[in-house]
Short mmCIF file of C-alpha atoms and ligand atoms in Angstrom, two decimals:
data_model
loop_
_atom_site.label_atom_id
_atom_site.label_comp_id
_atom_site.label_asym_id
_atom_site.label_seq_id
_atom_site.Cartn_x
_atom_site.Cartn_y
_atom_site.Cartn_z
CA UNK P 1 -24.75 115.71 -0.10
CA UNK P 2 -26.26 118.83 -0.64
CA UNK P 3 -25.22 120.28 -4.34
CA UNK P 4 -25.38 124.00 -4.97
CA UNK P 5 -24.83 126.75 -7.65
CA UNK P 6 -22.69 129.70 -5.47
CA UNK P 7 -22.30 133.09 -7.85
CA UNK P 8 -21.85 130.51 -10.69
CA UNK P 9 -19.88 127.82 -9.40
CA UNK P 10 -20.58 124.24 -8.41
CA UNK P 11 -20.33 123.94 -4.33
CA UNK P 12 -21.27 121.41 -1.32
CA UNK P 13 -23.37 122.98 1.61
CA UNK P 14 -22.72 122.17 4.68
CA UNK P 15 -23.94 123.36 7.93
CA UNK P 16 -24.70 126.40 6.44
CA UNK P 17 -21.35 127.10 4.31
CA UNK P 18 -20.67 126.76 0.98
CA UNK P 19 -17.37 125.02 -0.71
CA UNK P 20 -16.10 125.57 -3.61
CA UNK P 21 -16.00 121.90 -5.40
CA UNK P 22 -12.68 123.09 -7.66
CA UNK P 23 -10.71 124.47 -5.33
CA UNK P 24 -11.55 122.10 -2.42
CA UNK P 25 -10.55 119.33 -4.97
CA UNK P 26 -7.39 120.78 -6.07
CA UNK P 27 -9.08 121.41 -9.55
CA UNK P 28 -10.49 117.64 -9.90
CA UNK P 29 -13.74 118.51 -9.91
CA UNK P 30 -15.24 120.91 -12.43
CA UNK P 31 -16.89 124.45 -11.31
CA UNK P 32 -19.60 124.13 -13.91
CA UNK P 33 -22.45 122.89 -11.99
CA UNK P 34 -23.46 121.80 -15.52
CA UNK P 35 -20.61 119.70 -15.89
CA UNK P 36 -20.54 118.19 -12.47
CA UNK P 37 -24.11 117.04 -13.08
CA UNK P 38 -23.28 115.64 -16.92
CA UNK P 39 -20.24 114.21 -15.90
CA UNK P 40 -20.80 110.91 -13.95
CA UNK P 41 -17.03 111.43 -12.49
CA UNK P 42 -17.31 114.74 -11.36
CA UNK P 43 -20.68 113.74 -9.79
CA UNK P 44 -19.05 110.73 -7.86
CA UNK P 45 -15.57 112.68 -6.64
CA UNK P 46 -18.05 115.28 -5.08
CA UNK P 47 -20.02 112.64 -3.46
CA UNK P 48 -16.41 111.32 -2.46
CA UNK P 49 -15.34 114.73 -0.87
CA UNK P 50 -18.11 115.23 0.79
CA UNK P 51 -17.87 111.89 2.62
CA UNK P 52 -14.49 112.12 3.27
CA UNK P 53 -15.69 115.75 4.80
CA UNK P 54 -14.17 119.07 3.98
CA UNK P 55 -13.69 121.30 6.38
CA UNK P 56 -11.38 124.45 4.94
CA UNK P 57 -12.30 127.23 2.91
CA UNK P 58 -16.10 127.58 3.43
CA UNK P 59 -17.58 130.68 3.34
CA UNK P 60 -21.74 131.84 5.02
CA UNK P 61 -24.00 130.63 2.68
CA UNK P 62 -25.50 134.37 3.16
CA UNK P 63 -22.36 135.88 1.30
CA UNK P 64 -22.88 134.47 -1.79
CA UNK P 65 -25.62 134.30 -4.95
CA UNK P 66 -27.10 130.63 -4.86
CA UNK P 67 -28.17 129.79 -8.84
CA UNK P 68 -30.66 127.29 -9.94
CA UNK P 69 -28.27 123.96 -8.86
CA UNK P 70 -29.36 122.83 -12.16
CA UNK P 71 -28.85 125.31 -14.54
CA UNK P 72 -29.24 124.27 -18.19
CA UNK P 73 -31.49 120.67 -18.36
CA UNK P 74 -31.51 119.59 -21.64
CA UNK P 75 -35.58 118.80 -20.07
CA UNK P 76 -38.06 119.87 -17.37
CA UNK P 77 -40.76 117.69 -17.24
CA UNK P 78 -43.81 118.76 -15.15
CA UNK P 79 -47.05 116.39 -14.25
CA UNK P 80 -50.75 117.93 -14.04
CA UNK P 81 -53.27 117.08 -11.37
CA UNK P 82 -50.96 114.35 -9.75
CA UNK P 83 -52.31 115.07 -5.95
CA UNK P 84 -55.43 113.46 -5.06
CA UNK P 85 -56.64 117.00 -3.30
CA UNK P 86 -55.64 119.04 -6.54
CA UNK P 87 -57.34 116.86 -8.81
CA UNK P 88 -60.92 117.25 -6.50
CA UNK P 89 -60.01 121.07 -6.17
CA UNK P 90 -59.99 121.31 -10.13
CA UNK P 91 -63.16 119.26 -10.62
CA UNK P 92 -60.97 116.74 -12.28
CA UNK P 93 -60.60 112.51 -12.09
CA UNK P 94 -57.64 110.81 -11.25
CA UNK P 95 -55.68 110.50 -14.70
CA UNK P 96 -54.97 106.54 -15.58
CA UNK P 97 -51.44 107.94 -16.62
CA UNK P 98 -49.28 110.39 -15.46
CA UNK P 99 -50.47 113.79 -17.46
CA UNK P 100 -46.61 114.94 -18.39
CA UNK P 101 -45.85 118.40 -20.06
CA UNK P 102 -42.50 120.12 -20.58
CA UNK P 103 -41.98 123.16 -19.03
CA UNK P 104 -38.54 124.71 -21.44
CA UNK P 105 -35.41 125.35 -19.62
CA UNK P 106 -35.23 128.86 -20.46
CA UNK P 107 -37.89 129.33 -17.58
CA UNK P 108 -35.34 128.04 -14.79
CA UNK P 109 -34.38 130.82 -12.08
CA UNK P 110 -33.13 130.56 -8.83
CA UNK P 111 -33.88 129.94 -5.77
CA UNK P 112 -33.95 133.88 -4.73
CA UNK P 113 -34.44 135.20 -7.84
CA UNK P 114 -37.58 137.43 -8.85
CA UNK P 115 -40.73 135.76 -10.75
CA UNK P 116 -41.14 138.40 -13.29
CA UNK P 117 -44.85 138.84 -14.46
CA UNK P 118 -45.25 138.76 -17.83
CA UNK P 119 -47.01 142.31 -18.82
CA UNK P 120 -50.50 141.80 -20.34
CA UNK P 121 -50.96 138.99 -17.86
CA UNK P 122 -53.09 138.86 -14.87
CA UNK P 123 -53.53 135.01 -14.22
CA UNK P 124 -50.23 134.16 -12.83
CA UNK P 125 -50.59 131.63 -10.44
CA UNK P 126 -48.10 129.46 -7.61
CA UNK P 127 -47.38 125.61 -7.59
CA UNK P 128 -44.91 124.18 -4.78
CA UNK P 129 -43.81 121.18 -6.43
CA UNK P 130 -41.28 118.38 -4.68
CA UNK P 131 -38.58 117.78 -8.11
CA UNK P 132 -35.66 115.47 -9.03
CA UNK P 133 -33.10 115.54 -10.82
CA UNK P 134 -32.26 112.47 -13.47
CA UNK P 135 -29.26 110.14 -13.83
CA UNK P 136 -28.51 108.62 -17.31
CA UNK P 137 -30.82 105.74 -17.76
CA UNK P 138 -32.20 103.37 -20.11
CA UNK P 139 -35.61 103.49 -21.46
CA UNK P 140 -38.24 101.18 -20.40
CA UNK P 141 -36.93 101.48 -17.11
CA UNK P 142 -38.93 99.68 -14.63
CA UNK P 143 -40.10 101.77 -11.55
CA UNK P 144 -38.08 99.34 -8.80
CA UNK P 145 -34.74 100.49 -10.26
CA UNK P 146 -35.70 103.99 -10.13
CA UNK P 147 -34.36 105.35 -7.64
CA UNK P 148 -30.63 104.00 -9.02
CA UNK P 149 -31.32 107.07 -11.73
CA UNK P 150 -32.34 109.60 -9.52
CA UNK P 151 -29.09 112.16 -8.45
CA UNK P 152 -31.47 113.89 -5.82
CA UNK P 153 -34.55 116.27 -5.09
CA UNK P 154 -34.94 119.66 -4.70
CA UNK P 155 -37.77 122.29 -4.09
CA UNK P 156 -39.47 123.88 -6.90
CA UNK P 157 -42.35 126.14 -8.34
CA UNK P 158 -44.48 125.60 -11.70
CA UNK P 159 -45.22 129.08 -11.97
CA UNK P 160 -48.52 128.45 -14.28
CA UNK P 161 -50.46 131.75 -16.24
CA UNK P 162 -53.91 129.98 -16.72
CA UNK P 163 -54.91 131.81 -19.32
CA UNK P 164 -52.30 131.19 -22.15
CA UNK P 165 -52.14 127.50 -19.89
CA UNK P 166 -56.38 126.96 -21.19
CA UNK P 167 -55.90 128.79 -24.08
CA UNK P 168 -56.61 126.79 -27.11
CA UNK P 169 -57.63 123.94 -25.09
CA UNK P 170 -54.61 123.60 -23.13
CA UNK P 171 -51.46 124.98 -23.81
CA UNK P 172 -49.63 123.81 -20.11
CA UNK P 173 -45.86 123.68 -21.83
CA UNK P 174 -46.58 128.07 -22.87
CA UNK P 175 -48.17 129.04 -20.13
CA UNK P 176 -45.63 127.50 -17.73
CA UNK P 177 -42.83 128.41 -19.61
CA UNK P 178 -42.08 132.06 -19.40
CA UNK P 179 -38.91 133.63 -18.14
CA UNK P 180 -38.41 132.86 -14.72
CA UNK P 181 -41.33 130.62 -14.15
CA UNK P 182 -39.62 127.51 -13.02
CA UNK P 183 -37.11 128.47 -9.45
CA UNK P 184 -35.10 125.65 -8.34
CA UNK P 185 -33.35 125.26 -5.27
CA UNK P 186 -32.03 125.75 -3.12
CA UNK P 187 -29.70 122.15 -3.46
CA UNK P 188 -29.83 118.99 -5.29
CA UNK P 189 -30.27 117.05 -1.87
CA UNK P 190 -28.95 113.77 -2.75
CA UNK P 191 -31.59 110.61 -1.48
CA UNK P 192 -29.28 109.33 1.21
CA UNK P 193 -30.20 112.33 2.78
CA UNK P 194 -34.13 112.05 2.30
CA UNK P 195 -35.71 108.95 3.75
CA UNK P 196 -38.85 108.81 1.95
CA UNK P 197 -39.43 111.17 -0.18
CA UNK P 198 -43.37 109.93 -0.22
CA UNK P 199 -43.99 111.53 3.69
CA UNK P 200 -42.68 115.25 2.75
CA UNK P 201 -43.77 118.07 4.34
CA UNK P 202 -45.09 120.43 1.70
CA UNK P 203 -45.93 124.05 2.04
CA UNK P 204 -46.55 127.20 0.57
CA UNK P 205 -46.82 131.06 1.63
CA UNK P 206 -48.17 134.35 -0.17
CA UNK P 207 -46.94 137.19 1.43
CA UNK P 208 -47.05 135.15 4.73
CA UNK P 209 -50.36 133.19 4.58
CA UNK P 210 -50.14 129.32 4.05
CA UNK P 211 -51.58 128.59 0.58
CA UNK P 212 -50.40 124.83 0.29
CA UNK P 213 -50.23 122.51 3.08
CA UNK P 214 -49.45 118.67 2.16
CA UNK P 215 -47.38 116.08 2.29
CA UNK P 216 -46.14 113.66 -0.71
CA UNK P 217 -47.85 111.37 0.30
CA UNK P 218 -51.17 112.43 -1.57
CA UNK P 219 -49.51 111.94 -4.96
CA UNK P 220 -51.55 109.89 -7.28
CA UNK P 221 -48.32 108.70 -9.45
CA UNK P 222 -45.21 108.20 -7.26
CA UNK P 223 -41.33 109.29 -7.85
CA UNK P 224 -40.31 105.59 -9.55
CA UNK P 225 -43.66 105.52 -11.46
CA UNK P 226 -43.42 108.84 -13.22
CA UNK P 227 -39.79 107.95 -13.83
CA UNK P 228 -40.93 104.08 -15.44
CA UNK P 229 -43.82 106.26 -17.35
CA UNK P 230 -40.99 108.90 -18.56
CA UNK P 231 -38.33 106.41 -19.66
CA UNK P 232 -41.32 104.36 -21.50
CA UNK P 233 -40.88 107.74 -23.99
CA UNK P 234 -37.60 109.46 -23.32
CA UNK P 235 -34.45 108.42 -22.38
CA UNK P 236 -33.79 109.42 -19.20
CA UNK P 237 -30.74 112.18 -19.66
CA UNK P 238 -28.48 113.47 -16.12
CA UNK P 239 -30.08 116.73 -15.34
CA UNK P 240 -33.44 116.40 -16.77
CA UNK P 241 -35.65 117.79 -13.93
CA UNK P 242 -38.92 116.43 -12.73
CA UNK P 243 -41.47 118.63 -11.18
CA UNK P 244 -43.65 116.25 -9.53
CA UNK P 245 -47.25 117.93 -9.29
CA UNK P 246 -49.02 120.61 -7.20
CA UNK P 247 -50.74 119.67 -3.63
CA UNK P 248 -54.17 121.48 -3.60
CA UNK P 249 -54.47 125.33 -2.63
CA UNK P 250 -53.66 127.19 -5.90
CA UNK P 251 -55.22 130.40 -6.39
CA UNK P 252 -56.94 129.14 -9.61
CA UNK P 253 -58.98 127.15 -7.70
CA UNK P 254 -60.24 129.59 -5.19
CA UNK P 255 -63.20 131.06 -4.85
CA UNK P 256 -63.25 133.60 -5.71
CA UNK P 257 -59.87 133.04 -7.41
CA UNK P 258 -56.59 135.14 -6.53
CA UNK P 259 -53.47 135.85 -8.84
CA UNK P 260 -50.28 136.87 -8.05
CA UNK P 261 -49.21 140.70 -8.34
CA UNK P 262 -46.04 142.63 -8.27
CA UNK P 263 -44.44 142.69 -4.90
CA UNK P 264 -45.98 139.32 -3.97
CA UNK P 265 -43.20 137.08 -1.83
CA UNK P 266 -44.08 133.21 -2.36
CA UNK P 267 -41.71 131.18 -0.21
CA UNK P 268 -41.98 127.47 -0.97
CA UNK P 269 -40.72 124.87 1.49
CA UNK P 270 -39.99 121.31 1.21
CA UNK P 271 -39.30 119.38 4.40
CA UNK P 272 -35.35 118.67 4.40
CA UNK P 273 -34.82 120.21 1.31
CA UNK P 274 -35.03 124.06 1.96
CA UNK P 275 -36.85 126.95 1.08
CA UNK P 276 -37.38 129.32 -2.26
CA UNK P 277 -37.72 132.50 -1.73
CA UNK P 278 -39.04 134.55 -4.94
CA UNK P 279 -40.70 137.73 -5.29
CA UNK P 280 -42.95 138.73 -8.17
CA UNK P 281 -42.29 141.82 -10.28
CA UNK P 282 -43.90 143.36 -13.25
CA UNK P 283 -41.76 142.76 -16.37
ZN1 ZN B 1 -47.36 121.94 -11.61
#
């Protein structure tokens, strides 16, 4: 199942239309996307449609305004230098634990919407990032059950300014965390529909030029150990979002480094999953 946020509303995509979950359910299923995700029910009768198939009432995926398919997560977590080529690009070891942060769910966008560059800034910097989105879950959960509290992945960018991110020592939750910095999209693709989520294709383009090329498979901590490291502090909440880590290429890390600037188009794809499509404007 592929989950999406159409003008508002929660929605299947298929082949390349959208369906309204409500109406195609006869008003069963909620059109909050929030609610859909919260509510275990709603989840499962939209998994339940979309097996039994629906087939009326879809409209181009072009004619509508697809949100962040997670809108409001009562968490984002993010992890730092969790790709073996992004840790050697930053000069940094392997961590011996997953190096989480938060990024605040006021920075979610979608997955067309503009990154707005925050004025005074000039270190604003890209991140393709494989995420997931949590189930409800215990804590202490071990990393073999993971995937039973996992509701999908989707694409995703830790927009990052470096310097409030180094200011102070390090200061990753502020500096990732402005408006707009975290796009989602462009669907919560469900894991039936992803085979191994540790062999995905990876990439990201500035204005056109490759930036990040990798697959998933250079992660140092993998999907059911940063979820076993994250339920060994939180409890693991439906709709908390995971942003995995960065593959190597960020313009930090360049020499000599580059920055995004207004007008800049960053497309981020993830094999399977889709594509973001943001462009940067001055605030
Ligand atoms: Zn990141």
């Amino acid at each position: 199942m592929r989950f999406v946020n159409a003008d508002g509303r929660s929605g299947l995509l298929v082949d390349g239309q959208v369906f309204d979950l409500e109406r195609a359910s006869g008003g069963a299923i909620s059109s909050d996307p929030m609610a859909v995700i919260l509510e275990r029910a709603h989840w499962d009768a939209a998994l339940a449609l979309h097996a039994a198939g629906v087939a009326e009432g879809g409209v181009p995926v072009g004619d509508v305004r697809l949100g962040p398919p997670v809108p409001a997560p009562r968490a984002v977590y993010g992890v730092g230098l969790n790709y073996k080529a992004h840790a050697a690009e930053s000069g940094a070891e392997h961590p011996s634990l997953p190096a989480i942060f938060t990024k605040f769910p006021t920075s979610i966008t979608g997955p067309h919407d503009p990154v707005i560059l925050p004025t005074g800034t000039v270190m604003n910097d890209w991140e393709a990032e494989l995420a997931f989105v949590l189930a409800d879950g215990p804590r202490r959960l071990p990393a073999e059950r993971a995937f039973d509290h996992i509701l999908g992945y989707l694409c995703a960018q830790d927009i990052s300014e470096r310097m409030t991110q180094f200011a102070a020592g390090a200061q990753f939750s502020m500096g990732k965390s402005f408006d707009t910095f975290c796009p989602i999209g462009p669907a919560i693709v469900t894991l039936d529909e992803v085979p191994d989520p540790l062999r995905l294709r990876i990439t990201c383009t500035r204005n056109g030029e490759v930036v990040q090329d990798a697959t998933s498979d250079d992660m140092i901590f993998d999907v059911p150990r940063l979820v076993e490291f994250i339920s060994s502090v939180c409890p693991l909440r439906a709709g908390d979002l995971c942003l995995t880590g960065t593959p190597a290429g960020v313009g930090v890390a360049r020499k000599p480094p580059v920055f995004l600037q207004p007008g800049d188009v960053i497309e981020t794809e993830i094999e399977g999953l889709g594509t973001l499509r943001n462009e940067c404007v001055a605030e």
